[in-house]
Structures are given as structure tokens and as C-alpha cells.
Amino acid sequence: MKPHLFEHGGISFRIDFHGNELGWEGRLFIEGHPTLQVVRVLNMTGTSEDEARRTIVKGCEALAADTPWSDVTKS
């Protein structure tokens, strides 16, 4: 799957998707920051790739909205 890019609070985020035996995994990064911020793993047995992508994107966007990122992004 292609990465998903979005912004929240002036910060750019990227979700990379990876398939594994458990289903699909979304890895949430802050653009330009070297550290992986969050790993979201969903057991997507029987779920289509499109449904898995939508679920992961919604979860990561909600997480970005609920997390105070100012401390993480300070140099």
C-alpha cells in the first residue's frame, strides 16, 4: 500500500503500511523526525485491503489529534 500523508496542528505525519501474518500494520511517523512514533497493529482477518487501510488511517489520525506532539518535535 502507498503511504498516507496528513497534517494535524501544523505537523506533517506519514503512515507506512506493512502486511504480516496478523493482517495489516500501520506505522505512524512525524515527517522529518527520525523516530517511529507509534505502531498500530490490527488483526484484519477477512478484511479487504481497502477496509484495513481506512481503519488504520482513522486510528492514526485520531491518535495524532489526541497527542500533544510539541515535546516530541522539539529539536
Coordinates of C-alpha atoms in Angstrom, one line a residue:
M1 CA 0.0 0.0 0.0
K2 CA 1.1 3.5 -0.7
P3 CA 1.9 5.7 2.4
H4 CA -0.8 8.0 3.7
L5 CA 0.3 11.6 4.5
F6 CA -1.7 14.1 6.6
E7 CA -1.3 17.2 8.7
H8 CA -2.5 18.0 12.2
G9 CA -1.7 21.1 14.2
G10 CA 0.9 22.2 11.7
I11 CA 2.8 18.8 11.9
S12 CA 3.1 16.5 8.9
F13 CA 2.6 12.8 9.6
R14 CA 3.2 9.7 7.4
I15 CA 1.6 6.3 7.9
D16 CA 3.6 3.4 6.3
F17 CA 1.6 0.1 5.8
H18 CA 3.0 -3.4 6.1
G19 CA 1.3 -6.7 5.8
N20 CA 2.1 -9.6 8.1
E21 CA 0.6 -12.9 9.3
L22 CA -1.7 -10.9 11.7
G23 CA -3.1 -8.6 9.0
W24 CA -2.0 -5.1 8.3
E25 CA 0.2 -2.8 10.4
G26 CA 0.3 1.0 10.2
R27 CA 3.5 2.8 11.3
L28 CA 3.0 6.4 12.2
F29 CA 5.9 8.8 11.7
I30 CA 6.3 12.5 12.1
E31 CA 7.8 13.8 8.9
G32 CA 11.4 14.8 9.3
H33 CA 11.7 13.1 12.7
P34 CA 13.9 10.1 12.8
T35 CA 11.9 8.1 15.4
L36 CA 9.0 5.8 14.8
Q37 CA 6.2 7.3 17.0
V38 CA 3.6 4.6 17.0
V39 CA 2.9 1.2 15.7
R40 CA -0.7 0.2 15.1
V41 CA -1.4 -3.5 14.6
L42 CA -4.8 -4.6 13.6
N43 CA -5.9 -8.2 13.0
M44 CA -7.6 -7.8 9.7
T45 CA -8.6 -11.5 9.0
G46 CA -11.2 -11.5 6.4
T47 CA -11.0 -7.7 5.9
S48 CA -10.2 -6.2 2.5
E49 CA -7.0 -4.2 1.9
D50 CA -9.1 -1.0 1.4
E51 CA -11.0 -1.6 4.7
A52 CA -7.8 -2.2 6.6
R53 CA -6.3 1.0 5.2
R54 CA -9.3 3.1 6.1
T55 CA -9.4 1.6 9.7
I56 CA -5.6 2.2 10.2
V57 CA -5.8 5.8 8.8
K58 CA -8.8 6.6 11.1
G59 CA -7.0 5.3 14.2
C60 CA -3.7 7.1 13.5
E61 CA -5.4 10.4 12.6
A62 CA -7.4 10.1 15.9
L63 CA -4.2 9.4 17.8
A64 CA -2.4 12.4 16.2
A65 CA -5.4 14.6 17.2
D66 CA -5.3 13.4 20.9
T67 CA -1.5 13.5 21.5
P68 CA 0.5 16.7 22.5
W69 CA 3.3 16.5 19.9
S70 CA 5.1 19.7 20.8
D71 CA 7.6 17.9 23.1
V72 CA 8.3 15.2 20.5
T73 CA 9.0 17.6 17.7
K74 CA 11.4 20.0 19.7
S75 CA 15.0 19.9 18.5

